[in-house]
């Protein structure tokens, strides 16, 4: 069993839709990261969370430590948001990654 | 430089040869991470440096893999006696510290073992 589970694996949305990507984990964590990987392979760190909620532009990330669950929301989605979104958790000095959610936003 | 720099960007090597991959983190970033992504698969954590020390090396896939960091700056990941299953994109990321800050990723080294 993977320590980090993401859903959905694939997501197609129309431009403008509100998008939610979920991440559940089974271990005690120090922090949770949301990463964005573009088709060319480059990775960008979007958020690092240890509690509560963070917002950056149209992106919102929340975490519920008790439920071991995090969500990444994208408001007013745009084709340029098309990418793979990866949830990663830090446990001590180790990191565990979800398999990613492939998002395609259609104009 | 402004970002995390990795070199070479591409490396093709023959099975059994040794390779060395280099990562130049952002100046002042004390935390440095190595990851691997095999084709079609997710990210895999390899090793983390805080300063020049690696507190936990258990993520390295085998004893053919080693990494070092000097001057709290450049890090090298060395793979000895490369095997075809080592083919992957090797990514480096750095952070101001492990605790409170996000990461900046390099563009990776694509290693192909033939």
mmCIF file of C-alpha atoms in Angstrom:
data_model
loop_
_atom_site.group_PDB
_atom_site.id
_atom_site.type_symbol
_atom_site.label_atom_id
_atom_site.label_comp_id
_atom_site.label_asym_id
_atom_site.label_seq_id
_atom_site.Cartn_x
_atom_site.Cartn_y
_atom_site.Cartn_z
ATOM 1 C CA UNK A 1 0.000 0.000 0.000
ATOM 2 C CA UNK A 2 1.307 3.418 -0.923
ATOM 3 C CA UNK A 3 1.737 5.813 1.970
ATOM 4 C CA UNK A 4 0.218 8.572 -0.156
ATOM 5 C CA UNK A 5 -2.904 8.148 -2.249
ATOM 6 C CA UNK A 6 -4.172 10.738 -4.703
ATOM 7 C CA UNK A 7 -7.478 11.025 -6.478
ATOM 8 C CA UNK A 8 -8.483 11.282 -9.162
ATOM 9 C CA UNK A 9 -5.622 9.893 -11.259
ATOM 10 C CA UNK A 10 -6.863 11.739 -14.318
ATOM 11 C CA UNK A 11 -9.095 14.760 -14.564
ATOM 12 C CA UNK A 12 -10.434 16.651 -17.559
ATOM 13 C CA UNK A 13 -12.199 19.952 -16.993
ATOM 14 C CA UNK A 14 -13.645 22.773 -19.031
ATOM 15 C CA UNK A 15 -11.979 26.135 -18.749
ATOM 16 C CA UNK A 16 -13.435 28.051 -15.837
ATOM 17 C CA UNK A 17 -14.421 25.031 -13.762
ATOM 18 C CA UNK A 18 -13.526 24.661 -10.092
ATOM 19 C CA UNK A 19 -11.137 21.746 -9.616
ATOM 20 C CA UNK A 20 -10.356 19.673 -6.551
ATOM 21 C CA UNK A 21 -7.561 17.150 -6.221
ATOM 22 C CA UNK A 22 -7.404 15.017 -3.097
ATOM 23 C CA UNK A 23 -4.526 13.494 -1.190
ATOM 24 C CA UNK A 24 -4.747 11.023 1.688
ATOM 25 C CA UNK A 25 -1.819 9.683 3.637
ATOM 26 C CA UNK A 26 -1.375 6.953 6.177
ATOM 27 C CA UNK A 27 1.691 8.078 8.121
ATOM 28 C CA UNK A 28 2.429 10.795 10.647
ATOM 29 C CA UNK A 29 3.911 13.686 8.735
ATOM 30 C CA UNK A 30 6.004 16.771 9.385
ATOM 31 C CA UNK A 31 4.720 18.581 6.309
ATOM 32 C CA UNK A 32 2.811 18.058 3.099
ATOM 33 C CA UNK A 33 3.791 19.505 -0.268
ATOM 34 C CA UNK A 34 1.859 20.060 -3.460
ATOM 35 C CA UNK A 35 4.008 20.005 -6.587
ATOM 36 C CA UNK A 36 3.179 20.796 -10.195
ATOM 37 C CA UNK A 37 4.922 18.982 -13.037
ATOM 38 C CA UNK A 38 4.492 20.355 -16.529
ATOM 39 C CA UNK A 39 4.581 18.225 -19.705
ATOM 40 C CA UNK A 40 8.205 19.178 -20.260
ATOM 41 C CA UNK A 41 9.054 17.620 -16.909
ATOM 42 C CA UNK A 42 9.851 20.731 -14.910
ATOM 43 C CA UNK A 43 8.601 20.685 -11.334
ATOM 44 C CA UNK A 44 7.395 23.632 -9.334
ATOM 45 C CA UNK A 45 6.681 23.597 -5.639
ATOM 46 C CA UNK A 46 3.229 25.080 -5.095
ATOM 47 C CA UNK A 47 2.617 24.786 -1.382
ATOM 48 C CA UNK A 48 4.077 23.419 1.804
ATOM 49 C CA UNK A 49 1.521 22.828 4.556
ATOM 50 C CA UNK A 50 1.643 21.615 8.092
ATOM 51 C CA UNK A 51 -1.814 22.870 9.110
ATOM 52 C CA UNK A 52 -4.769 24.894 7.926
ATOM 53 C CA UNK A 53 -5.013 26.505 4.548
ATOM 54 C CA UNK A 54 -2.851 28.425 2.103
ATOM 55 C CA UNK A 55 -3.828 30.458 -0.949
ATOM 56 C CA UNK A 56 -1.753 31.637 -3.850
ATOM 57 C CA UNK A 57 -3.581 33.271 -6.706
ATOM 58 C CA UNK A 58 -6.201 30.829 -7.982
ATOM 59 C CA UNK A 59 -4.719 27.942 -6.016
ATOM 60 C CA UNK A 60 -5.867 26.948 -2.544
ATOM 61 C CA UNK A 61 -4.459 24.109 -0.477
ATOM 62 C CA UNK A 62 -5.969 22.759 2.707
ATOM 63 C CA UNK A 63 -4.909 20.095 5.135
ATOM 64 C CA UNK A 64 -6.738 18.247 7.901
ATOM 65 C CA UNK A 65 -4.124 16.661 10.125
ATOM 66 C CA UNK A 66 -6.622 14.603 12.128
ATOM 67 C CA UNK A 67 -8.147 13.091 8.995
ATOM 68 C CA UNK A 68 -4.761 12.816 7.231
ATOM 69 C CA UNK A 69 -6.152 14.475 4.162
ATOM 70 C CA UNK A 70 -5.269 17.421 1.963
ATOM 71 C CA UNK A 71 -6.971 19.026 -0.986
ATOM 72 C CA UNK A 72 -5.694 21.236 -3.760
ATOM 73 C CA UNK A 73 -8.300 23.502 -5.331
ATOM 74 C CA UNK A 74 -7.997 25.476 -8.534
ATOM 75 C CA UNK A 75 -10.556 28.192 -9.100
ATOM 76 C CA UNK A 76 -11.459 29.491 -12.582
ATOM 77 C CA UNK A 77 -9.291 26.821 -14.225
ATOM 78 C CA UNK A 78 -7.352 27.678 -17.343
ATOM 79 C CA UNK A 79 -5.661 25.534 -20.012
ATOM 80 C CA UNK A 80 -2.271 26.609 -18.683
ATOM 81 C CA UNK A 81 -3.152 24.779 -15.450
ATOM 82 C CA UNK A 82 -2.851 21.510 -17.396
ATOM 83 C CA UNK A 83 -0.134 19.548 -15.628
ATOM 84 C CA UNK A 84 0.452 16.679 -13.246
ATOM 85 C CA UNK A 85 -0.153 17.628 -9.634
ATOM 86 C CA UNK A 86 1.774 15.622 -7.071
ATOM 87 C CA UNK A 87 1.192 15.340 -3.355
ATOM 88 C CA UNK A 88 4.276 14.633 -1.248
ATOM 89 C CA UNK A 89 4.626 14.134 2.485
ATOM 90 C CA UNK A 90 7.703 14.454 4.643
ATOM 91 C CA UNK A 91 8.161 11.938 7.417
ATOM 92 C CA UNK A 92 11.290 12.770 9.342
ATOM 93 C CA UNK A 93 14.005 12.865 6.705
ATOM 94 C CA UNK A 94 12.084 10.736 4.216
ATOM 95 C CA UNK A 95 9.657 11.829 1.544
ATOM 96 C CA UNK A 96 6.786 9.867 0.058
ATOM 97 C CA UNK A 97 5.052 10.820 -3.148
ATOM 98 C CA UNK A 98 1.615 10.236 -4.569
ATOM 99 C CA UNK A 99 1.441 8.967 -8.127
ATOM 100 C CA UNK A 100 0.066 12.290 -9.314
ATOM 101 C CA UNK A 101 -3.132 13.624 -10.814
ATOM 102 C CA UNK A 102 -2.992 14.436 -14.498
ATOM 103 C CA UNK A 103 -5.152 17.502 -15.144
ATOM 104 C CA UNK A 104 -6.230 18.632 -18.590
ATOM 105 C CA UNK A 105 -8.181 21.857 -18.902
ATOM 106 C CA UNK A 106 -9.977 22.228 -22.206
ATOM 107 C CA UNK A 107 -10.595 25.706 -23.658
ATOM 108 C CA UNK B 1 22.562 31.842 -10.081
ATOM 109 C CA UNK B 2 18.879 32.543 -9.766
ATOM 110 C CA UNK B 3 17.760 28.919 -9.792
ATOM 111 C CA UNK B 4 18.908 25.399 -9.135
ATOM 112 C CA UNK B 5 21.288 24.307 -11.847
ATOM 113 C CA UNK B 6 21.893 20.689 -12.793
ATOM 114 C CA UNK B 7 24.461 19.273 -15.146
ATOM 115 C CA UNK B 8 24.646 17.606 -17.497
ATOM 116 C CA UNK B 9 21.096 18.015 -18.756
ATOM 117 C CA UNK B 10 21.377 14.751 -20.662
ATOM 118 C CA UNK B 11 23.739 11.828 -20.221
ATOM 119 C CA UNK B 12 23.934 8.620 -22.189
ATOM 120 C CA UNK B 13 26.260 6.029 -20.748
ATOM 121 C CA UNK B 14 27.112 2.414 -21.317
ATOM 122 C CA UNK B 15 26.026 -0.184 -18.822
ATOM 123 C CA UNK B 16 28.727 -0.721 -16.228
ATOM 124 C CA UNK B 17 30.224 2.766 -16.435
ATOM 125 C CA UNK B 18 30.204 5.241 -13.575
ATOM 126 C CA UNK B 19 28.395 8.566 -13.863
ATOM 127 C CA UNK B 20 28.469 11.721 -11.821
ATOM 128 C CA UNK B 21 25.570 14.150 -11.705
ATOM 129 C CA UNK B 22 25.956 17.661 -10.388
ATOM 130 C CA UNK B 23 23.581 20.017 -8.629
ATOM 131 C CA UNK B 24 24.233 23.693 -7.901
ATOM 132 C CA UNK B 25 21.575 24.872 -5.439
ATOM 133 C CA UNK B 26 20.423 28.415 -4.913
ATOM 134 C CA UNK B 27 23.026 30.304 -2.920
ATOM 135 C CA UNK B 28 22.215 30.218 0.775
ATOM 136 C CA UNK B 29 19.894 27.220 0.580
ATOM 137 C CA UNK B 30 21.010 24.871 3.314
ATOM 138 C CA UNK B 31 18.718 21.996 2.401
ATOM 139 C CA UNK B 32 19.313 20.010 -0.777
ATOM 140 C CA UNK B 33 17.382 17.019 -2.080
ATOM 141 C CA UNK B 34 17.889 14.433 -4.782
ATOM 142 C CA UNK B 35 14.962 12.666 -6.438
ATOM 143 C CA UNK B 36 14.561 10.263 -9.305
ATOM 144 C CA UNK B 37 11.734 9.840 -11.778
ATOM 145 C CA UNK B 38 11.725 6.816 -14.011
ATOM 146 C CA UNK B 39 9.812 6.992 -17.271
ATOM 147 C CA UNK B 40 6.087 6.912 -16.648
ATOM 148 C CA UNK B 41 6.516 6.655 -12.897
ATOM 149 C CA UNK B 42 6.243 8.961 -9.928
ATOM 150 C CA UNK B 43 8.916 10.807 -8.032
ATOM 151 C CA UNK B 44 11.203 8.775 -5.813
ATOM 152 C CA UNK B 45 13.144 10.384 -2.992
ATOM 153 C CA UNK B 46 16.840 9.496 -2.867
ATOM 154 C CA UNK B 47 18.652 11.595 -0.280
ATOM 155 C CA UNK B 48 18.522 14.838 1.633
ATOM 156 C CA UNK B 49 21.369 17.095 2.792
ATOM 157 C CA UNK B 50 21.172 19.589 5.602
ATOM 158 C CA UNK B 51 24.343 21.593 5.121
ATOM 159 C CA UNK B 52 26.983 19.070 4.135
ATOM 160 C CA UNK B 53 25.471 16.225 6.105
ATOM 161 C CA UNK B 54 23.032 13.606 4.926
ATOM 162 C CA UNK B 55 21.081 12.480 8.018
ATOM 163 C CA UNK B 56 19.366 9.638 6.198
ATOM 164 C CA UNK B 57 20.770 7.708 3.241
ATOM 165 C CA UNK B 58 18.227 4.911 3.308
ATOM 166 C CA UNK B 59 16.434 6.243 0.219
ATOM 167 C CA UNK B 60 19.402 5.459 -2.016
ATOM 168 C CA UNK B 61 18.367 2.452 -4.131
ATOM 169 C CA UNK B 62 21.595 0.475 -3.761
ATOM 170 C CA UNK B 63 25.193 0.744 -2.607
ATOM 171 C CA UNK B 64 26.113 1.734 -6.163
ATOM 172 C CA UNK B 65 24.607 5.133 -5.390
ATOM 173 C CA UNK B 66 26.418 7.734 -3.329
ATOM 174 C CA UNK B 67 26.103 11.453 -2.852
ATOM 175 C CA UNK B 68 28.120 14.179 -1.291
ATOM 176 C CA UNK B 69 27.883 17.879 -0.733
ATOM 177 C CA UNK B 70 30.690 20.310 -0.050
ATOM 178 C CA UNK B 71 30.796 23.889 1.149
ATOM 179 C CA UNK B 72 27.055 23.766 1.774
ATOM 180 C CA UNK B 73 26.800 24.267 -1.957
ATOM 181 C CA UNK B 74 27.393 21.892 -4.846
ATOM 182 C CA UNK B 75 26.246 18.312 -4.551
ATOM 183 C CA UNK B 76 27.223 15.361 -6.687
ATOM 184 C CA UNK B 77 25.287 12.141 -7.079
ATOM 185 C CA UNK B 78 27.479 9.283 -8.244
ATOM 186 C CA UNK B 79 26.197 6.056 -9.701
ATOM 187 C CA UNK B 80 28.757 3.296 -10.040
ATOM 188 C CA UNK B 81 28.501 0.379 -12.468
ATOM 189 C CA UNK B 82 25.334 1.785 -14.005
ATOM 190 C CA UNK B 83 22.499 -0.565 -14.876
ATOM 191 C CA UNK B 84 19.662 -0.070 -17.321
ATOM 192 C CA UNK B 85 17.184 0.319 -14.463
ATOM 193 C CA UNK B 86 19.127 3.427 -13.411
ATOM 194 C CA UNK B 87 17.775 5.213 -16.488
ATOM 195 C CA UNK B 88 15.661 8.073 -15.185
ATOM 196 C CA UNK B 89 15.496 11.805 -14.751
ATOM 197 C CA UNK B 90 17.454 12.772 -11.664
ATOM 198 C CA UNK B 91 16.099 15.913 -10.063
ATOM 199 C CA UNK B 92 17.672 18.151 -7.478
ATOM 200 C CA UNK B 93 15.842 20.651 -5.304
ATOM 201 C CA UNK B 94 16.980 23.096 -2.668
ATOM 202 C CA UNK B 95 15.328 24.996 0.126
ATOM 203 C CA UNK B 96 16.293 27.692 2.617
ATOM 204 C CA UNK B 97 15.729 25.151 5.326
ATOM 205 C CA UNK B 98 13.983 21.840 5.637
ATOM 206 C CA UNK B 99 11.419 23.104 8.037
ATOM 207 C CA UNK B 100 9.663 26.197 6.891
ATOM 208 C CA UNK B 101 10.192 26.774 3.214
ATOM 209 C CA UNK B 102 9.173 25.294 -0.096
ATOM 210 C CA UNK B 103 11.509 23.885 -2.654
ATOM 211 C CA UNK B 104 13.002 25.112 -5.902
ATOM 212 C CA UNK B 105 13.633 22.337 -8.381
ATOM 213 C CA UNK B 106 16.329 22.084 -11.013
ATOM 214 C CA UNK B 107 15.443 21.004 -14.525
ATOM 215 C CA UNK B 108 16.954 17.575 -14.010
ATOM 216 C CA UNK B 109 19.507 15.301 -15.623
ATOM 217 C CA UNK B 110 18.102 12.719 -18.008
ATOM 218 C CA UNK B 111 20.249 9.621 -17.649
ATOM 219 C CA UNK B 112 20.026 6.867 -20.229
ATOM 220 C CA UNK B 113 21.969 3.666 -19.677
ATOM 221 C CA UNK B 114 22.401 1.642 -22.851
#
